Amino acid sequence: MSIVIVDEFELFLKKHYTSKYTIKSYLSDAKEFVEKGYSFDKEGIRQFIFDLLDTEKSASTINRKLASLSVFFEFLKSRGVVDKNYVKLTEKPKNDKYLPAFLEVDEIVGLLENIKNLRDRALLELIYSSALRASEVLGLNVEDIDFDKLKIRVRRKGAKEMYIPISKRASDYLKAYINGRQEGPVFLNRYGKRLSDRSLRKIVKKYALKTIAKDISPHTLRHSRATHLLNSGMDLRLLQKFLGHNTIKATQIYTHLNLKQLAKVYDNSHPLSKDE
């Protein structure tokens, strides 16, 4: 269905727009949204924004993409695929200050502890423990894992490689899942090929809806880990290095999140916050 929708959207654009650049830009952004498996609702739009922010896209770039998606959602609305243009109903990032969604620690525990499939448990344990981007965990090869030193080699933007730590628990699940394999992609689909981005998103969404009744993306696990580390006292510069952010500005978004959460906890615990 998704492929057909994009093809129909291309015909729609060619009928209503004359600029080849506009058509190419709108179509490219719509394809990106569809191919990565975001849901056609407000939560899907929010996850799209979070993921772009995590790759350090500017607010202006994100808002340009959202303008494309607004046209796409108007098209979807005209076809009866959605009942509203959810792009228009979603808060847009301003000055790059847009707080990412995250899960509480007990929600993470509930999510992970209810995954019985070994591959999926190893996959989500690793994403959370090492705060990995989807591309980083999917690009991981068996040769990149050092079980003895509890670290993995990840490939980041700009062809950069770095070693980051993994938890003992994630390591144990990884070792059990790999089961002696010496090389090749770590996470495989049922055909023995490297797991795709779309499949990863479906896996995360499936377990989250089933266990904690939330529609999340792989990046939500990354955001959650970053938030939990900051709340535990990790230095911001160290967190920047751990997350692989090129600038401290991208990491500072978690300080805003941290302060917001602190204010919420304070308000809820204040003796005057409860009715007599």
Tab-separated table of C-alpha atoms in Angstrom, residues 64-212:
chain	number	residue	atom	x	y	z
A	64	ARG	CA	11.232	22.415	5.230
A	65	LYS	CA	10.672	18.661	5.348
A	66	LEU	CA	7.517	19.160	7.385
A	67	ALA	CA	6.226	21.544	4.722
A	68	SER	CA	6.640	18.707	2.222
A	69	LEU	CA	4.858	16.294	4.535
A	70	SER	CA	2.016	18.748	4.999
A	71	VAL	CA	1.366	18.591	1.250
A	72	PHE	CA	1.664	14.795	1.423
A	73	PHE	CA	-0.849	14.587	4.286
A	74	GLU	CA	-3.287	16.832	2.442
A	75	PHE	CA	-3.017	14.360	-0.415
A	76	LEU	CA	-3.557	11.416	1.983
A	77	LYS	CA	-6.576	13.198	3.421
A	78	SER	CA	-8.076	13.660	-0.044
A	79	ARG	CA	-7.664	9.914	-0.618
A	80	GLY	CA	-9.283	8.998	2.698
A	81	VAL	CA	-6.087	7.489	4.114
A	82	VAL	CA	-6.082	9.927	7.061
A	83	ASP	CA	-8.865	12.027	8.526
A	84	LYS	CA	-6.674	15.028	9.394
A	85	ASN	CA	-3.481	16.719	8.302
A	86	TYR	CA	-1.498	15.733	11.385
A	87	VAL	CA	1.488	17.812	10.321
A	88	LYS	CA	-0.539	20.961	10.954
A	89	LEU	CA	-1.521	19.654	14.392
A	90	THR	CA	2.054	18.914	15.502
A	91	GLU	CA	4.284	21.459	17.236
A	92	LYS	CA	7.229	22.427	15.058
A	93	PRO	CA	10.788	22.830	16.378
A	94	LYS	CA	11.865	26.404	17.069
A	95	ASN	CA	15.483	27.399	17.569
A	96	ASP	CA	16.318	23.694	17.657
A	97	LYS	CA	14.675	23.330	21.083
A	98	TYR	CA	12.329	20.400	20.685
A	99	LEU	CA	12.176	17.859	23.473
A	100	PRO	CA	12.488	14.200	22.439
A	101	ALA	CA	10.142	11.587	23.838
A	102	PHE	CA	11.596	9.160	26.348
A	103	LEU	CA	10.500	6.256	28.519
A	104	GLU	CA	10.746	6.051	32.283
A	105	VAL	CA	13.102	3.411	33.698
A	106	ASP	CA	10.231	1.168	34.771
A	107	GLU	CA	8.791	1.346	31.258
A	108	ILE	CA	12.136	0.272	29.788
A	109	VAL	CA	12.262	-2.653	32.216
A	110	GLY	CA	8.703	-3.658	31.376
A	111	LEU	CA	9.414	-3.457	27.671
A	112	LEU	CA	12.638	-5.475	27.700
A	113	GLU	CA	11.574	-8.123	30.209
A	114	ASN	CA	8.569	-9.097	28.084
A	115	ILE	CA	10.545	-9.855	24.902
A	116	LYS	CA	10.899	-13.621	24.532
A	117	ASN	CA	12.440	-13.733	21.045
A	118	LEU	CA	16.237	-13.916	21.477
A	119	ARG	CA	17.131	-11.777	18.462
A	120	ASP	CA	14.667	-9.073	19.384
A	121	ARG	CA	15.738	-9.058	23.033
A	122	ALA	CA	19.415	-8.728	22.062
A	123	LEU	CA	18.505	-6.005	19.556
A	124	LEU	CA	16.554	-3.789	21.959
A	125	GLU	CA	18.912	-4.430	24.869
A	126	LEU	CA	21.809	-3.227	22.727
A	127	ILE	CA	20.046	-0.150	21.352
A	128	TYR	CA	19.140	0.955	24.860
A	129	SER	CA	22.365	0.068	26.668
A	130	SER	CA	24.589	1.830	24.124
A	131	ALA	CA	22.109	4.517	22.998
A	132	LEU	CA	22.553	3.509	19.372
A	133	ARG	CA	20.995	5.098	16.319
A	134	ALA	CA	19.054	2.737	14.067
A	135	SER	CA	21.746	2.910	11.372
A	136	GLU	CA	24.457	2.088	13.902
A	137	VAL	CA	22.855	-1.035	15.304
A	138	LEU	CA	21.793	-2.264	11.854
A	139	GLY	CA	25.285	-1.703	10.437
A	140	LEU	CA	26.913	-3.715	13.206
A	141	ASN	CA	28.936	-6.782	12.215
A	142	VAL	CA	29.965	-9.700	14.416
A	143	GLU	CA	33.597	-8.638	14.009
A	144	ASP	CA	32.757	-5.293	15.633
A	145	ILE	CA	31.957	-6.854	19.003
A	146	ASP	CA	34.573	-7.292	21.714
A	147	PHE	CA	32.856	-9.458	24.304
A	148	ASP	CA	35.915	-9.583	26.585
A	149	LYS	CA	36.182	-5.801	26.890
A	150	LEU	CA	32.412	-5.180	26.626
A	151	LYS	CA	32.639	-2.742	23.738
A	152	ILE	CA	31.518	-2.469	20.128
A	153	ARG	CA	32.796	-0.578	17.112
A	154	VAL	CA	30.124	1.606	15.511
A	155	ARG	CA	30.133	3.553	12.264
A	156	ARG	CA	28.848	7.068	12.590
A	157	LYS	CA	28.202	10.019	10.327
A	158	GLY	CA	31.072	11.115	8.125
A	159	ALA	CA	32.475	7.563	7.954
A	160	LYS	CA	33.703	7.926	11.543
A	161	GLU	CA	34.292	4.830	13.641
A	162	MET	CA	34.488	4.648	17.408
A	163	TYR	CA	34.259	2.135	20.198
A	164	ILE	CA	31.522	2.489	22.770
A	165	PRO	CA	30.696	0.349	25.818
A	166	ILE	CA	27.884	-2.175	26.056
A	167	SER	CA	26.276	-3.530	29.193
A	168	LYS	CA	27.020	-7.015	30.484
A	169	ARG	CA	23.366	-7.931	30.047
A	170	ALA	CA	23.287	-6.767	26.419
A	171	SER	CA	26.534	-8.648	25.837
A	172	ASP	CA	25.063	-11.873	27.236
A	173	TYR	CA	21.998	-11.676	25.008
A	174	LEU	CA	24.157	-10.819	21.991
A	175	LYS	CA	26.464	-13.768	22.578
A	176	ALA	CA	23.524	-16.148	22.931
A	177	TYR	CA	21.903	-14.802	19.753
A	178	ILE	CA	25.088	-14.861	17.638
A	179	ASN	CA	25.687	-18.433	18.820
A	180	GLY	CA	29.236	-18.816	17.579
A	181	ARG	CA	29.020	-16.870	14.308
A	182	GLN	CA	32.392	-15.330	13.472
A	183	GLU	CA	31.530	-12.731	10.864
A	184	GLY	CA	28.800	-10.955	8.914
A	185	PRO	CA	25.838	-8.816	9.994
A	186	VAL	CA	24.847	-9.225	13.629
A	187	PHE	CA	21.099	-8.864	13.233
A	188	LEU	CA	19.507	-10.975	10.517
A	189	ASN	CA	16.019	-11.299	9.058
A	190	ARG	CA	14.338	-14.639	8.454
A	191	TYR	CA	16.170	-14.976	5.136
A	192	GLY	CA	19.577	-14.618	6.721
A	193	LYS	CA	20.104	-11.107	5.376
A	194	ARG	CA	20.888	-7.925	7.302
A	195	LEU	CA	17.832	-6.602	9.139
A	196	SER	CA	16.336	-3.500	7.495
A	197	ASP	CA	15.458	-0.151	9.046
A	198	ARG	CA	11.790	-0.725	8.311
A	199	SER	CA	11.818	-4.125	10.048
A	200	LEU	CA	13.589	-2.670	13.073
A	201	ARG	CA	10.902	0.001	13.459
A	202	LYS	CA	8.159	-2.602	13.203
A	203	ILE	CA	9.827	-4.736	15.874
A	204	VAL	CA	10.184	-1.852	18.331
A	205	LYS	CA	6.658	-0.627	17.691
A	206	LYS	CA	5.172	-4.122	18.123
A	207	TYR	CA	6.700	-4.754	21.542
A	208	ALA	CA	6.082	-1.227	22.816
A	209	LEU	CA	2.385	-1.305	21.915
A	210	LYS	CA	2.021	-4.756	23.429
A	211	THR	CA	3.857	-4.163	26.701
A	212	ILE	CA	3.599	-0.448	27.580
